[in-house]
CSV table of C-alpha atoms in Angstrom, one decimal:
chain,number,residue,atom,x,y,z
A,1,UNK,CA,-32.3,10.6,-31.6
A,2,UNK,CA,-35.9,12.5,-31.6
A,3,UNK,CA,-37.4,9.8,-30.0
A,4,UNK,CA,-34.4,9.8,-27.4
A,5,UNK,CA,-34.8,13.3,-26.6
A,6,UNK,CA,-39.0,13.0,-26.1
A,7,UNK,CA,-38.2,10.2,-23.7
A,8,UNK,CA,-36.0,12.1,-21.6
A,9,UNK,CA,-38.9,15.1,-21.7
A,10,UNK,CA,-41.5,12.4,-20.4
A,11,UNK,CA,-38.7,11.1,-17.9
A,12,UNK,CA,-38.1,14.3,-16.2
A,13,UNK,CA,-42.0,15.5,-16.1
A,14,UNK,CA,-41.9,11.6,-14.4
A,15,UNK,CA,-39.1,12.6,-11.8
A,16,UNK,CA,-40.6,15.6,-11.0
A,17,UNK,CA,-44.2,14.7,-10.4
A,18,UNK,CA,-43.0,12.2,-8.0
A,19,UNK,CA,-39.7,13.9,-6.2
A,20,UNK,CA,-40.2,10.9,-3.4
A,21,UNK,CA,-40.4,7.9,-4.7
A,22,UNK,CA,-37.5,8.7,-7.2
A,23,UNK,CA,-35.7,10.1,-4.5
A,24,UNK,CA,-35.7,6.7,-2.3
A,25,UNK,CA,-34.7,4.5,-5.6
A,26,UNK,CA,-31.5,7.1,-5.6
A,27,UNK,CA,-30.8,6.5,-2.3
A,28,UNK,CA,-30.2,2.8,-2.8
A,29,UNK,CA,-28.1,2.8,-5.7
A,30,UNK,CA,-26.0,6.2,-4.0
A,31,UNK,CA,-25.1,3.4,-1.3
A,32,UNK,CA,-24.1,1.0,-3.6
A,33,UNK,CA,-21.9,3.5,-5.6
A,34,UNK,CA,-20.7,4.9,-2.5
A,35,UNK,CA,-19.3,1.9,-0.8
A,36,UNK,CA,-17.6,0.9,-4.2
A,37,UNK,CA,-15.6,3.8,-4.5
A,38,UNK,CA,-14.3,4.1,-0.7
A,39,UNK,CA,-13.4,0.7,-1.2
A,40,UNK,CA,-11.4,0.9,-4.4
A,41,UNK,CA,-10.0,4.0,-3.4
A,42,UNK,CA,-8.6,3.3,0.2
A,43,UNK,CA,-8.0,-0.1,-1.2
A,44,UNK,CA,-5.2,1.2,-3.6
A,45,UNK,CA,-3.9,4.4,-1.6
A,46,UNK,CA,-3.4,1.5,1.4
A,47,UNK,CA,-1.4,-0.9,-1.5
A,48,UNK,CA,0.6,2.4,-2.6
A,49,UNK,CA,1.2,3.1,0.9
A,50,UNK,CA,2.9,-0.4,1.3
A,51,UNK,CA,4.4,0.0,-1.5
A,52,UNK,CA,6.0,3.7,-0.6
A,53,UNK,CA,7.1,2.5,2.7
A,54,UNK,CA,9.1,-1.2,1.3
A,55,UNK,CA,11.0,1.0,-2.0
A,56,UNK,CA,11.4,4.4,1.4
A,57,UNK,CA,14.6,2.4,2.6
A,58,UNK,CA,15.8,1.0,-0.5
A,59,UNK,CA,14.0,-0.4,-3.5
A,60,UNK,CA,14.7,-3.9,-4.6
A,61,UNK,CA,16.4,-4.9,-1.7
A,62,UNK,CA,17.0,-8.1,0.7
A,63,UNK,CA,18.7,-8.7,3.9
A,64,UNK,CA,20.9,-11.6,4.5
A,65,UNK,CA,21.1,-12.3,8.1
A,66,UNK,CA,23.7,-14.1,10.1
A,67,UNK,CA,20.9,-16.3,12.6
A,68,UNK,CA,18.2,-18.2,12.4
A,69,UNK,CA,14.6,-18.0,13.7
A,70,UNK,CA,14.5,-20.2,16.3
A,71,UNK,CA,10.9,-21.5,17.3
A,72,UNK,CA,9.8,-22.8,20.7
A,73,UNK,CA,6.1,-23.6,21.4
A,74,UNK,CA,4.3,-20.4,19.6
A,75,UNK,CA,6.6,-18.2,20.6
A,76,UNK,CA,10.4,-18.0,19.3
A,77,UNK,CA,13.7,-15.5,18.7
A,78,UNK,CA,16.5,-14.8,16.6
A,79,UNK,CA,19.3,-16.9,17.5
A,80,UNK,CA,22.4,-14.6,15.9
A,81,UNK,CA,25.6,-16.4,14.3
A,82,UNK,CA,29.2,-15.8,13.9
A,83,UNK,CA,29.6,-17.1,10.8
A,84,UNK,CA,29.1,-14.3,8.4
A,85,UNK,CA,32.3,-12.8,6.9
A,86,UNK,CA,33.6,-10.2,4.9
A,87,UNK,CA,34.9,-12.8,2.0
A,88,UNK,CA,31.1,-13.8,1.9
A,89,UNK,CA,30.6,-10.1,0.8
A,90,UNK,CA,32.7,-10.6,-1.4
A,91,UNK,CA,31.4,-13.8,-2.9
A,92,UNK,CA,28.3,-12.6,-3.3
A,93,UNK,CA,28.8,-9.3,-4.9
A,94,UNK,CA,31.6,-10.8,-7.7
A,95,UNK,CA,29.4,-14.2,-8.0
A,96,UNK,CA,25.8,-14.0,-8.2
A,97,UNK,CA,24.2,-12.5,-11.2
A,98,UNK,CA,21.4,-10.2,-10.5
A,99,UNK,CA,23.1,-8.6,-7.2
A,100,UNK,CA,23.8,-4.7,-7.9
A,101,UNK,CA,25.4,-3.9,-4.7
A,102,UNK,CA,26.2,-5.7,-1.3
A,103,UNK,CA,26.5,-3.5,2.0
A,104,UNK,CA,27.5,-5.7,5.2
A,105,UNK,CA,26.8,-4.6,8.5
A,106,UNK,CA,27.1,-4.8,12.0
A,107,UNK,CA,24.5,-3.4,15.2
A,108,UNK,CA,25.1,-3.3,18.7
A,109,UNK,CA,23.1,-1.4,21.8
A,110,UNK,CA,26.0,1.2,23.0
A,111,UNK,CA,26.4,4.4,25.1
A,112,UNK,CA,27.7,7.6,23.5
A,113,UNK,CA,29.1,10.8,26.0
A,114,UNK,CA,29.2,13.7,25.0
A,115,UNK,CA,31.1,16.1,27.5
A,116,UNK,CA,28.2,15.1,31.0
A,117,UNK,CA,25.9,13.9,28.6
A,118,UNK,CA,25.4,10.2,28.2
A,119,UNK,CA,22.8,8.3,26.2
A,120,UNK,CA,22.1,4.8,25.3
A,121,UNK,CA,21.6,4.1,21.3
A,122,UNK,CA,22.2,1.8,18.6
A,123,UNK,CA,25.6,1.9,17.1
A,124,UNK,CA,25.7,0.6,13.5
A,125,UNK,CA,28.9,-0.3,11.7
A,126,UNK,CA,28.6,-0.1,7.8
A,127,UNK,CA,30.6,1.0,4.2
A,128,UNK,CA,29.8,4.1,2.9
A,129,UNK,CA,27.0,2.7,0.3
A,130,UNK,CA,25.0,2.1,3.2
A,131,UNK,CA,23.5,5.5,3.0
A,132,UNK,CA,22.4,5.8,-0.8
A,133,UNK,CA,21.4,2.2,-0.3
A,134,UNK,CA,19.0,3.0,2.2
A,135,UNK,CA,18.5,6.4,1.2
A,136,UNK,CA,19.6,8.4,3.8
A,137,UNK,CA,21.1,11.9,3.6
A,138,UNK,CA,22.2,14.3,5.6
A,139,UNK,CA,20.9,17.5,6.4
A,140,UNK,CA,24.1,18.6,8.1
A,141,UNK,CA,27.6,18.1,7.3
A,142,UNK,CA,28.6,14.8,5.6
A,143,UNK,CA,28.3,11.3,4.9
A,144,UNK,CA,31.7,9.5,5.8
A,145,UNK,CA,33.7,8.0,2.4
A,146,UNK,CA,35.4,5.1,1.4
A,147,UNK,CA,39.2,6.6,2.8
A,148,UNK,CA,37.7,6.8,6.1
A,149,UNK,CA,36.5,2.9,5.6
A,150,UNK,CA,39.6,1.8,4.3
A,151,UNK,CA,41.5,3.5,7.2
A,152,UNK,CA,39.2,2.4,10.0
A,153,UNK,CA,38.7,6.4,11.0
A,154,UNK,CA,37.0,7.0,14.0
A,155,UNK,CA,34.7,8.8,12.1
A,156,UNK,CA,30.5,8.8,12.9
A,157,UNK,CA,27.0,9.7,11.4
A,158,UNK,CA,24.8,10.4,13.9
A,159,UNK,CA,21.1,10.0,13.2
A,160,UNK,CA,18.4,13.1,13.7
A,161,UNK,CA,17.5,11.8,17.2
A,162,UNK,CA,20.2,11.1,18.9
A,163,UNK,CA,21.9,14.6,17.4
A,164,UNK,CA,19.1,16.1,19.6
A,165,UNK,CA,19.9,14.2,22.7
A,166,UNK,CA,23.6,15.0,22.9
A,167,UNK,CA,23.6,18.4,21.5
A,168,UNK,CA,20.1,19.7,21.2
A,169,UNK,CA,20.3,22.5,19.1
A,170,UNK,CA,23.6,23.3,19.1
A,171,UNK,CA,25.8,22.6,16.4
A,172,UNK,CA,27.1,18.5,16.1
A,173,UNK,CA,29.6,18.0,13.0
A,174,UNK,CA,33.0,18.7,14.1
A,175,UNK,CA,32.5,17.9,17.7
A,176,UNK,CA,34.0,14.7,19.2
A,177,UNK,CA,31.8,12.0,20.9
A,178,UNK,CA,32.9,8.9,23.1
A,179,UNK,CA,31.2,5.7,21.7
A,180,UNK,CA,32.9,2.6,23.4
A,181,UNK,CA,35.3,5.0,25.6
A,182,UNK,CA,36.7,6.0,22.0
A,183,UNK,CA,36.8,9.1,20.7
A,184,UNK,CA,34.7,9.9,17.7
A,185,UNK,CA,34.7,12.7,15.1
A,186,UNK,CA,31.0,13.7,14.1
A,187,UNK,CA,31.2,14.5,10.3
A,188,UNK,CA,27.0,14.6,9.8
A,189,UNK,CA,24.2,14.8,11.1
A,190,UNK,CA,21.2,12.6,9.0
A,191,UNK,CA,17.4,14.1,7.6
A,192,UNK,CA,14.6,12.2,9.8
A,193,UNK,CA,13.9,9.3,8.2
A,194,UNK,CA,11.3,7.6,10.4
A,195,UNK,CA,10.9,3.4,11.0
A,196,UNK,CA,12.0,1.0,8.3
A,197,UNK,CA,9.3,-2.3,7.5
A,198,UNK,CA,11.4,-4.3,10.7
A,199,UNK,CA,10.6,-1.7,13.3
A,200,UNK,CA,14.1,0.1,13.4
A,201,UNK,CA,14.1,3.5,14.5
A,202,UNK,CA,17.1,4.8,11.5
A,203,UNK,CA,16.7,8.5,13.5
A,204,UNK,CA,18.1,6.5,17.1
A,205,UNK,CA,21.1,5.4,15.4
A,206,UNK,CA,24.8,6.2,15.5
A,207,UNK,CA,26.6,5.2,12.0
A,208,UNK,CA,30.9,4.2,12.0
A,209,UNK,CA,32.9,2.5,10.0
A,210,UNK,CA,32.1,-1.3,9.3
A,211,UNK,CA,36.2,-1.8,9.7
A,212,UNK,CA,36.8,0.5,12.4
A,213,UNK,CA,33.6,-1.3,14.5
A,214,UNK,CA,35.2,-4.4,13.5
A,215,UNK,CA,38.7,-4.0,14.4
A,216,UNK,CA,38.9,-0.7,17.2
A,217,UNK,CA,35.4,-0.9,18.6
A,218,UNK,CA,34.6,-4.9,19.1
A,219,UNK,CA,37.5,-6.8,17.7
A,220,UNK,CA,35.9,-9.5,16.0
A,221,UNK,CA,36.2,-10.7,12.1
A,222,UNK,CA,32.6,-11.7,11.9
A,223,UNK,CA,29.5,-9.5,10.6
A,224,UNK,CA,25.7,-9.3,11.7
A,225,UNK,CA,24.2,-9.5,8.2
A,226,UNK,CA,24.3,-7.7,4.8
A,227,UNK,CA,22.2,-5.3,2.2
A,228,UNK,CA,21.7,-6.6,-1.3
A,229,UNK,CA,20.8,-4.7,-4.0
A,230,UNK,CA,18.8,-7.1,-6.7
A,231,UNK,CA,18.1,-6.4,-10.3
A,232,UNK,CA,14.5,-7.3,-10.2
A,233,UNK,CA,12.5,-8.9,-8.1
A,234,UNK,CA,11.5,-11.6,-10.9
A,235,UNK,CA,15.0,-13.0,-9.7
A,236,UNK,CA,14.8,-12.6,-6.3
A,237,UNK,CA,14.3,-17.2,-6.3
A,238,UNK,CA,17.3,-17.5,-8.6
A,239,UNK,CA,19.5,-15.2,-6.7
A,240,UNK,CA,18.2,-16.5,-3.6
A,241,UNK,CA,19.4,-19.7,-4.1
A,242,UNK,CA,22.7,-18.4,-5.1
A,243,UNK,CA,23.2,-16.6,-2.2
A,244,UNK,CA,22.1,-19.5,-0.4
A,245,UNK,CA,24.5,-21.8,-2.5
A,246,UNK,CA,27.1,-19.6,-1.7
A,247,UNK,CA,26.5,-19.5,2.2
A,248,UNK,CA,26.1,-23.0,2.7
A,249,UNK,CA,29.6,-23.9,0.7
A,250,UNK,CA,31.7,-21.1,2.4
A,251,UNK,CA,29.9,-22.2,6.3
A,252,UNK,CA,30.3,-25.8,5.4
A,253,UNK,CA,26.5,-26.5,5.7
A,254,UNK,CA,26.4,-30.5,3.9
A,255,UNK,CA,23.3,-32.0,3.4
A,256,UNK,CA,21.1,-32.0,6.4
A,257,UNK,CA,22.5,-29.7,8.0
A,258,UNK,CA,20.1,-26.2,8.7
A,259,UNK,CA,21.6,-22.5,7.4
A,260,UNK,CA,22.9,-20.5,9.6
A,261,UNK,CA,21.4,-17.2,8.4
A,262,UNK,CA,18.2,-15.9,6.9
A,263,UNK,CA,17.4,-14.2,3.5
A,264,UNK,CA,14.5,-11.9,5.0
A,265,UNK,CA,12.6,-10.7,1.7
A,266,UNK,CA,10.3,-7.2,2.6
A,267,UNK,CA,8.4,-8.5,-0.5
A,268,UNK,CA,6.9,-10.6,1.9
A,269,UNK,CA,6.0,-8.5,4.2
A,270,UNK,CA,4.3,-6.6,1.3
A,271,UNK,CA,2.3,-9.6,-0.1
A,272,UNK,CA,0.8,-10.1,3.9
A,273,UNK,CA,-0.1,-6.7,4.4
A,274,UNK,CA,-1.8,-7.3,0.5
A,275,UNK,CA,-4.0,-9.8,1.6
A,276,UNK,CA,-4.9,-7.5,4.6
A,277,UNK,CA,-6.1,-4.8,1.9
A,278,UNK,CA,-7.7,-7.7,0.1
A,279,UNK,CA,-9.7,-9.3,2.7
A,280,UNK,CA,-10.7,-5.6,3.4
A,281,UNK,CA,-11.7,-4.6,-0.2
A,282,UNK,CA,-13.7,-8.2,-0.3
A,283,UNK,CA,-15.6,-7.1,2.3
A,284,UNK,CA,-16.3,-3.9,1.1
A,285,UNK,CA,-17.1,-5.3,-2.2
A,286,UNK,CA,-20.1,-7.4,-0.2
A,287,UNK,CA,-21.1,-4.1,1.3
A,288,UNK,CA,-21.7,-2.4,-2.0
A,289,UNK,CA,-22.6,-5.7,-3.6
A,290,UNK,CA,-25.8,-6.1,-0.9
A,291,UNK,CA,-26.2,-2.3,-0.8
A,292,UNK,CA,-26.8,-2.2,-4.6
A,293,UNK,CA,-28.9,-5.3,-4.3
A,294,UNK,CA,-31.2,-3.3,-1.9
A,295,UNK,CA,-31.0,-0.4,-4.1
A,296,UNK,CA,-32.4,-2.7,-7.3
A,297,UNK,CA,-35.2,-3.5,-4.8
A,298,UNK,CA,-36.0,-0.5,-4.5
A,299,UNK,CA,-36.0,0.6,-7.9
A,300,UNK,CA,-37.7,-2.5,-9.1
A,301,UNK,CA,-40.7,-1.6,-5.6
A,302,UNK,CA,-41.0,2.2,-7.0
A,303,UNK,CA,-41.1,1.5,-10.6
A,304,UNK,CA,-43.9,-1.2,-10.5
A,305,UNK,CA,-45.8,1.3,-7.6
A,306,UNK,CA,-44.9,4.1,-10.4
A,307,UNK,CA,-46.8,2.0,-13.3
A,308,UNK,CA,-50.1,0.5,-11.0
A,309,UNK,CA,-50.6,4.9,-10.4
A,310,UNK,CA,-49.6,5.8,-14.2
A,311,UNK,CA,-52.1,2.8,-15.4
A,312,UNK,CA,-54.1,6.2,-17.3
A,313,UNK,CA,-51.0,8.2,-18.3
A,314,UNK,CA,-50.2,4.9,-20.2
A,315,UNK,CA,-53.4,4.1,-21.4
A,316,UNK,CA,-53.7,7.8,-22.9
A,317,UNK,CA,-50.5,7.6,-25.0
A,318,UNK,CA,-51.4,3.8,-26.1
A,319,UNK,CA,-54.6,6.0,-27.2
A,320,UNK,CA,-53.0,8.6,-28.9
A,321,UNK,CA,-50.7,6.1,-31.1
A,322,UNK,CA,-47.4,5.2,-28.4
A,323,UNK,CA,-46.7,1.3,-29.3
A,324,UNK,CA,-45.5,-1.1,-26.3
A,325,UNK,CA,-42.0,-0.8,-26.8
A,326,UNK,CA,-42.3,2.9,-26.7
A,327,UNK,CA,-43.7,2.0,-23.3
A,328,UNK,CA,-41.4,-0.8,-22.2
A,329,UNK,CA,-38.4,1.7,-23.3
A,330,UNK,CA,-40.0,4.3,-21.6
A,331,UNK,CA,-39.7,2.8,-18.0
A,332,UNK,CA,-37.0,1.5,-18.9
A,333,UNK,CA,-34.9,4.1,-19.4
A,334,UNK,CA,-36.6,5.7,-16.4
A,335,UNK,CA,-34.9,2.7,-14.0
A,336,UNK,CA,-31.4,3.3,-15.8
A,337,UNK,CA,-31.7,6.8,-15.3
A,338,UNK,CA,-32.7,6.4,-11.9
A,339,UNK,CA,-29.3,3.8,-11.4
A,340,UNK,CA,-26.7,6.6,-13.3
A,341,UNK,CA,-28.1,9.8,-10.6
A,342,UNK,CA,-27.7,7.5,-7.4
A,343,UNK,CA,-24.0,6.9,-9.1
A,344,UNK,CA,-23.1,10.3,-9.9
A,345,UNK,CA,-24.1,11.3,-6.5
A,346,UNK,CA,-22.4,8.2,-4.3
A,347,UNK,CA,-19.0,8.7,-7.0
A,348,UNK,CA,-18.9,12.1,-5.6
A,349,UNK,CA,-19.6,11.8,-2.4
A,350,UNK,CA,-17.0,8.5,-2.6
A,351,UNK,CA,-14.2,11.0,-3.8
A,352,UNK,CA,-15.0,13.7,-1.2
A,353,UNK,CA,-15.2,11.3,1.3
A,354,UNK,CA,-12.4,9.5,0.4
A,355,UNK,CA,-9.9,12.5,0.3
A,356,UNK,CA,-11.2,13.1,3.7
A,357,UNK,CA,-9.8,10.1,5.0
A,358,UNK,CA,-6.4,10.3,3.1
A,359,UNK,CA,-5.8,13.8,4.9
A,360,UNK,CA,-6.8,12.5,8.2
A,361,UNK,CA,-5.0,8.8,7.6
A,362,UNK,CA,-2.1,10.2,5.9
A,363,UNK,CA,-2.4,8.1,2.9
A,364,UNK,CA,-1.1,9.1,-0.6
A,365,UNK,CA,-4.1,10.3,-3.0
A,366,UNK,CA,-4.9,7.8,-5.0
A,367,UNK,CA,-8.5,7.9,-7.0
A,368,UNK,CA,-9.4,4.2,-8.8
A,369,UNK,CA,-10.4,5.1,-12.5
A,370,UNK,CA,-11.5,1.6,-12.6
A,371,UNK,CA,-13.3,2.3,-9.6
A,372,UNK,CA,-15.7,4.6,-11.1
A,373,UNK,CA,-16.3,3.3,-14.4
A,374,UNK,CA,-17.5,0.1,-12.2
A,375,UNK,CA,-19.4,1.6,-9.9
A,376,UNK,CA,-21.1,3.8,-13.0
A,377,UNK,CA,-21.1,0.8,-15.5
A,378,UNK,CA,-23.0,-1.0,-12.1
A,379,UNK,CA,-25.9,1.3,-11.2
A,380,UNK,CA,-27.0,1.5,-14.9
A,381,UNK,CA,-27.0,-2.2,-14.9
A,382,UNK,CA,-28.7,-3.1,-11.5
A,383,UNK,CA,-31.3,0.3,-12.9
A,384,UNK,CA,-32.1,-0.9,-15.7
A,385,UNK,CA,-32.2,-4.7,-14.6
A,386,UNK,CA,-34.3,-3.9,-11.9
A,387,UNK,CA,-36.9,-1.6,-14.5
A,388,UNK,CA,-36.9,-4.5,-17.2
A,389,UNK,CA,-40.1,-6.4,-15.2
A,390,UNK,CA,-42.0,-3.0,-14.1
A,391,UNK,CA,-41.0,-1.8,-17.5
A,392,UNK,CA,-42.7,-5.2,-19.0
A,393,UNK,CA,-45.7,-4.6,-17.2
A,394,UNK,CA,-46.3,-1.6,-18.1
A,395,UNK,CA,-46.2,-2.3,-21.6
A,396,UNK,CA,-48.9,-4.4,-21.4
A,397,UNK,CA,-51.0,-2.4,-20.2
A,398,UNK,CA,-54.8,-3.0,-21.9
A,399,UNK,CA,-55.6,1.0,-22.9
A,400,UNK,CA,-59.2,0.5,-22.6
A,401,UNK,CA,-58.9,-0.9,-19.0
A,402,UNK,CA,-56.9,2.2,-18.3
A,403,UNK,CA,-58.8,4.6,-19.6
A,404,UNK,CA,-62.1,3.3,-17.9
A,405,UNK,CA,-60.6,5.1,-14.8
A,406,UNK,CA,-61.1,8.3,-15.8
């Protein structure tokens, strides 16, 4: 520990004689430790952004659509079915283990009134477990309940947006809205809730009855899709199959013949936008990877410059009784030393910088652990591989050569 503490006194009296040259070695590795941390730190706030935004509206959760993607040349749409019924609700919610909760739906483009007001909006018809399945709530009035389901009440939700068209900032529950010609009761109004992973605007929507759309506002016995709730997502292939199984045997699909709906997973969505965040923290990596090469360069350039002008101060202390791998640890230590300052400096400029860009990005907070004991655990290494040769050198230094030059 002595001898630890005499090499750090001969270290700093190093450093200081030559504020430069040590200076420039920093700078490299600061780079290198630098880049590593922005990367692993936008890298995961990007990952628990995606993340966020697929559990936002509704976590472990699946949409079975009544369509199929149809595909012409490299463009294509969504060619909607009317095959989709209430008994496959059913089905699938009393059949298929893993499914906590089924929600169907159905969406049309329609015009609400609202005394000489008129606006164009999406009208969605669902049960009442739509809204704690998505996880909407209201900031005014109510949600409407399963009575008003079961009695096909002309009862609405509207969403934060169109609330502000119709009424602006006067008050909305209570107040009767034509949607279809039909009167409608507003019972709530919803919180802002923003875009879900498809694009859907949930504030630019109004909200009825599944039955009462159904059987008052379109008269037809089919639905546009449906919300499952899964267990886990380690299932989502077994109960994706059921559901499928299930489909298939209710439509009549046999053998060849293609399904006429489409089990849209948003896991997928998150394992694309993934690799996006992956192909950006590989090249990141390759930043920091060459920036820390140059870094060792420069380390390995300064410390054998450092030993050719210290040829003396080594050749008095070979005099005076220092052995070579006092020497050889000597430098050594003076490359690793060089490699941990340039990290402490880039790790905290990484973090400043990197809360920086979550404030002006909006991204969650999110500081990689394993970020920093990398980027630490790497300067040391690339210091003190880079200081082994120089280190080397100096060790074998001939004292009597080196003291001629005084």
């Amino acid at each position: 520990m002595k001898k630890f503490i005499i090499y750090l006194r001969i270290v700093h009296g190093v450093f200081s004689a030559f504020k430069v040259r040590t200076a420039l070695a920093i700078f490299g590795v600061l780079l290198g430790a630098l880049s590593l941390v922005l990367v692993n730190n936008i890298s995961q706030s990007l990952k628990t952004k995606v993340e966020i935004e697929v559990n936002k509206f509704g976590e472990n959760t699946i949409t079975v659509a009544s369509g199929k993607l149809s595909r012409h040349g490299k463009g294509g749409f969504f060619e909607k079915a009317k095959t989709m019924k209430l008994k496959d609700v059913e089905m699938i919610k009393n059949n298929v283990h893993g499914v906590k909760m089924v929600s169907p739906f159905i969406k049309r483009g329609g015009v609400l009134r609202y005394e000489f007001n008129n606006i164009s909006s999406n009208i969605l018809g669902v049960y009442d477990n739509y809204f704690s399945l998505k996880k909407l709530s209201v900031s005014d009035g109510s949600i409407f309940g399963i009575e008003n389901v079961n009695n096909n009440d002309r009862v609405c939700v509207l969403g934060s947006e169109v609330k502000e068209k119709l009424f602006g900032k006067d008050n909305a529950v209570g107040k009767t809205v034509l949607i279809y010609r039909a009167p409608f009761v507003v019972v709530g109004v919803l919180e802002q809730k923003g875009s879900d992973l498809n694009g859907t605007n949930l504030d630019d929507m109004v909200y009825i009855p599944l039955t009462t759309f159904m059987r008052r506002a379109t008269n037809v016995d089919y639905i546009d899709g449906m919300e499952v709730v899964i267990d886990s997502w380690d299932n989502f292939e077994m109960i994706k199959n059921n559901i499928t199984k299930i489909l298939r045997d209710n439509h009549k699909l046999y053998g060849d013949a293609k399904d006429d709906f489409t089990i849209i997973n948003p896991v997928d969505a998150l394992k694309i936008q993934n690799e996006t965040v992956g192909i950006v923290t590989f090249l990141g990596i390759i930043t920091a990877g060459i920036s820390y090469f140059i870094g060792g360069l420069g380390i390995f350039s300064i410390m054998i410059l450092s030993v050719s002008l210290r040829k003396t101060e080594v050749g008095i202390r070979r005099a005076v009784g220092a052995r070579k791998r006092d020497i050889f640890r000597q430098f050594l230590l003076e490359s690793g030393i060089v490699g941990l300052v340039g990290s402490s400096i880039g790790i905290l400029l990484g973090i400043i910088i990197s809360l920086i860009v979550f404030r002006v990005a909006d991204l969650p907070v999110v500081v990689s652990i394993i970020g920093l004991l990398i980027s630490s655990i790497m300067s040391f290494f690339v210091g003190m591989l880079s200081g082994v040769y120089p280190a080397y050198t100096a060790s074998k230094t001939d004292p009597i050569n080196a003291l001629r030059t005084l």
